[in-house]
PDB file of C-alpha atoms in Angstrom:
ATOM      1  CA  MET A   1       0.123   0.181   0.021  1.00 53.00           C
ATOM      2  CA  THR A   2       1.514   3.484  -0.907  1.00 58.00           C
ATOM      3  CA  ASP A   3       0.906   6.343   1.098  1.00 61.00           C
ATOM      4  CA  LYS A   4      -0.104   9.500  -0.818  1.00 66.00           C
ATOM      5  CA  VAL A   5       0.238  12.610   0.289  1.00 65.00           C
ATOM      6  CA  GLU A   6      -2.706  14.784  -0.553  1.00 69.00           C
ATOM      7  CA  GLN A   7      -1.637  18.382  -1.580  1.00 68.00           C
ATOM      8  CA  PRO A   8      -3.804  21.067  -0.631  1.00 67.00           C
ATOM      9  CA  GLU A   9      -5.904  21.730  -3.740  1.00 70.00           C
ATOM     10  CA  GLU A  10      -4.572  25.032  -5.393  1.00 71.00           C
ATOM     11  CA  LYS A  11      -6.702  27.785  -5.524  1.00 71.00           C
ATOM     12  CA  PRO A  12      -6.952  29.765  -8.897  1.00 73.00           C
ATOM     13  CA  MET A  13      -5.678  33.597  -8.174  1.00 74.00           C
ATOM     14  CA  ASN A  14      -8.014  36.245  -8.793  1.00 85.00           C
ATOM     15  CA  GLU A  15      -7.221  39.330 -10.908  1.00 85.00           C
ATOM     16  CA  GLN A  16      -7.249  41.589  -7.964  1.00 85.00           C
ATOM     17  CA  MET A  17      -4.739  38.723  -6.347  1.00 88.00           C
ATOM     18  CA  TYR A  18      -1.937  39.380  -9.258  1.00 89.00           C
ATOM     19  CA  LEU A  19      -2.284  43.155  -9.144  1.00 90.00           C
ATOM     20  CA  ASP A  20      -1.619  42.983  -5.277  1.00 91.00           C
ATOM     21  CA  LEU A  21       1.752  41.071  -6.425  1.00 91.00           C
ATOM     22  CA  VAL A  22       2.451  43.073  -9.639  1.00 93.00           C
ATOM     23  CA  ASN A  23       1.855  46.181  -6.946  1.00 94.00           C
ATOM     24  CA  GLN A  24       4.261  44.994  -4.633  1.00 95.00           C
ATOM     25  CA  LEU A  25       6.790  44.056  -7.290  1.00 95.00           C
ATOM     26  CA  LYS A  26       6.745  47.149  -8.312  1.00 96.00           C
ATOM     27  CA  ASP A  27       7.233  48.958  -5.165  1.00 96.00           C
ATOM     28  CA  LYS A  28      10.267  46.534  -4.815  1.00 97.00           C
ATOM     29  CA  PHE A  29      11.255  47.742  -8.238  1.00 96.00           C
ATOM     30  CA  ASP A  30      11.091  51.246  -7.491  1.00 96.00           C
ATOM     31  CA  ASN A  31      12.899  51.073  -3.899  1.00 97.00           C
ATOM     32  CA  ASN A  32      16.034  49.006  -5.574  1.00 97.00           C
ATOM     33  CA  GLU A  33      15.908  52.251  -8.174  1.00 97.00           C
ATOM     34  CA  TYR A  34      16.162  54.822  -5.453  1.00 97.00           C
ATOM     35  CA  LEU A  35      18.994  52.867  -3.535  1.00 97.00           C
ATOM     36  CA  MET A  36      20.678  52.202  -6.696  1.00 97.00           C
ATOM     37  CA  LYS A  37      20.737  55.911  -7.452  1.00 97.00           C
ATOM     38  CA  ARG A  38      21.385  56.912  -3.810  1.00 96.00           C
ATOM     39  CA  ILE A  39      24.362  54.940  -4.156  1.00 96.00           C
ATOM     40  CA  GLN A  40      25.632  56.387  -7.278  1.00 95.00           C
ATOM     41  CA  LYS A  41      25.506  59.925  -6.027  1.00 95.00           C
ATOM     42  CA  GLN A  42      27.581  58.880  -3.226  1.00 94.00           C
ATOM     43  CA  ASN A  43      29.893  57.213  -5.454  1.00 91.00           C
ATOM     44  CA  ILE A  44      30.592  60.176  -7.473  1.00 92.00           C
ATOM     45  CA  GLU A  45      30.837  62.429  -4.257  1.00 92.00           C
ATOM     46  CA  LEU A  46      33.587  60.322  -2.705  1.00 89.00           C
ATOM     47  CA  LYS A  47      35.332  60.291  -5.971  1.00 88.00           C
ATOM     48  CA  LYS A  48      35.265  64.221  -6.158  1.00 90.00           C
ATOM     49  CA  GLU A  49      36.567  64.253  -2.242  1.00 89.00           C
ATOM     50  CA  ILE A  50      39.604  61.739  -3.152  1.00 88.00           C
ATOM     51  CA  VAL A  51      40.627  64.046  -6.232  1.00 88.00           C
ATOM     52  CA  THR A  52      40.426  67.321  -4.114  1.00 89.00           C
ATOM     53  CA  ALA A  53      42.513  65.439  -1.235  1.00 88.00           C
ATOM     54  CA  PHE A  54      45.179  64.451  -4.329  1.00 86.00           C
ATOM     55  CA  GLY A  55      44.888  67.556  -5.354  1.00 88.00           C
ATOM     56  CA  CYS A  56      45.506  69.406  -1.467  1.00 88.00           C
ATOM     57  CA  MET A  57      48.210  66.252  -0.985  1.00 87.00           C
ATOM     58  CA  ARG A  58      50.229  67.726  -4.593  1.00 87.00           C
ATOM     59  CA  ILE A  59      50.079  71.373  -3.088  1.00 88.00           C
ATOM     60  CA  LEU A  60      51.509  69.970   0.047  1.00 86.00           C
ATOM     61  CA  ASP A  61      53.945  67.805  -0.875  1.00 84.00           C
ATOM     62  CA  ASN A  62      55.592  70.483  -3.516  1.00 85.00           C
ATOM     63  CA  LEU A  63      55.430  73.141  -0.297  1.00 84.00           C
ATOM     64  CA  ILE A  64      57.329  70.461   1.794  1.00 83.00           C
ATOM     65  CA  HIS A  65      59.883  69.607  -1.137  1.00 81.00           C
ATOM     66  CA  ASN A  66      60.519  73.472  -1.395  1.00 82.00           C
ATOM     67  CA  SER A  67      61.014  74.184   1.966  1.00 78.00           C
ATOM     68  CA  TYR A  68      64.545  74.232   4.097  1.00 74.00           C
ATOM     69  CA  GLY A  69      64.815  72.047   6.858  1.00 76.00           C
ATOM     70  CA  ALA A  70      61.941  70.038   6.361  1.00 75.00           C
ATOM     71  CA  ASP A  71      62.526  66.628   8.517  1.00 81.00           C
ATOM     72  CA  ALA A  72      62.847  63.337   6.332  1.00 81.00           C
ATOM     73  CA  ASP A  73      59.998  61.389   7.959  1.00 82.00           C
ATOM     74  CA  ILE A  74      57.387  64.189   6.844  1.00 83.00           C
ATOM     75  CA  MET A  75      58.870  63.962   3.218  1.00 82.00           C
ATOM     76  CA  LEU A  76      58.527  60.306   3.206  1.00 84.00           C
ATOM     77  CA  LEU A  77      55.353  60.148   4.438  1.00 85.00           C
ATOM     78  CA  SER A  78      54.609  62.948   2.358  1.00 83.00           C
ATOM     79  CA  ASP A  79      55.688  61.263  -0.710  1.00 84.00           C
ATOM     80  CA  SER A  80      54.197  57.883   0.040  1.00 86.00           C
ATOM     81  CA  LEU A  81      50.533  59.703   0.517  1.00 86.00           C
ATOM     82  CA  ARG A  82      51.381  61.661  -2.853  1.00 85.00           C
ATOM     83  CA  ASN A  83      52.085  58.318  -4.462  1.00 86.00           C
ATOM     84  CA  HIS A  84      48.984  56.299  -2.970  1.00 86.00           C
ATOM     85  CA  LEU A  85      46.675  58.555  -3.683  1.00 84.00           C
ATOM     86  CA  SER A  86      47.783  59.086  -7.545  1.00 85.00           C
ATOM     87  CA  THR A  87      47.453  55.389  -7.826  1.00 86.00           C
ATOM     88  CA  PHE A  88      43.860  55.412  -6.636  1.00 83.00           C
ATOM     89  CA  VAL A  89      43.139  58.551  -8.750  1.00 81.00           C
ATOM     90  CA  GLU A  90      44.741  56.746 -11.695  1.00 83.00           C
ATOM     91  CA  ASP A  91      42.631  53.602 -11.113  1.00 82.00           C
ATOM     92  CA  MET A  92      39.659  55.236 -10.589  1.00 76.00           C
ATOM     93  CA  ILE A  93      39.379  57.078 -14.034  1.00 72.00           C
TER      94      ILE A  93
END
């Protein structure tokens, strides 16, 4: 004797149920679009900040190298940071 598992009878979906599901899907899609645009704006703002920091670092690096008596550690740190930002900006572009 084989035991048959009775599955509940599926009820056909009516038009209102379809509309509700479509509206839920649309809301999720709209929310995802909003989040994606917000992330893109934040990404652009972060890139602007990084490019600004790179420009300031180049100016600071020139000032340090043109001054007399600048500590070697400061010059090394300045060079390292400028190189790091330069590489990052090149990769970003």
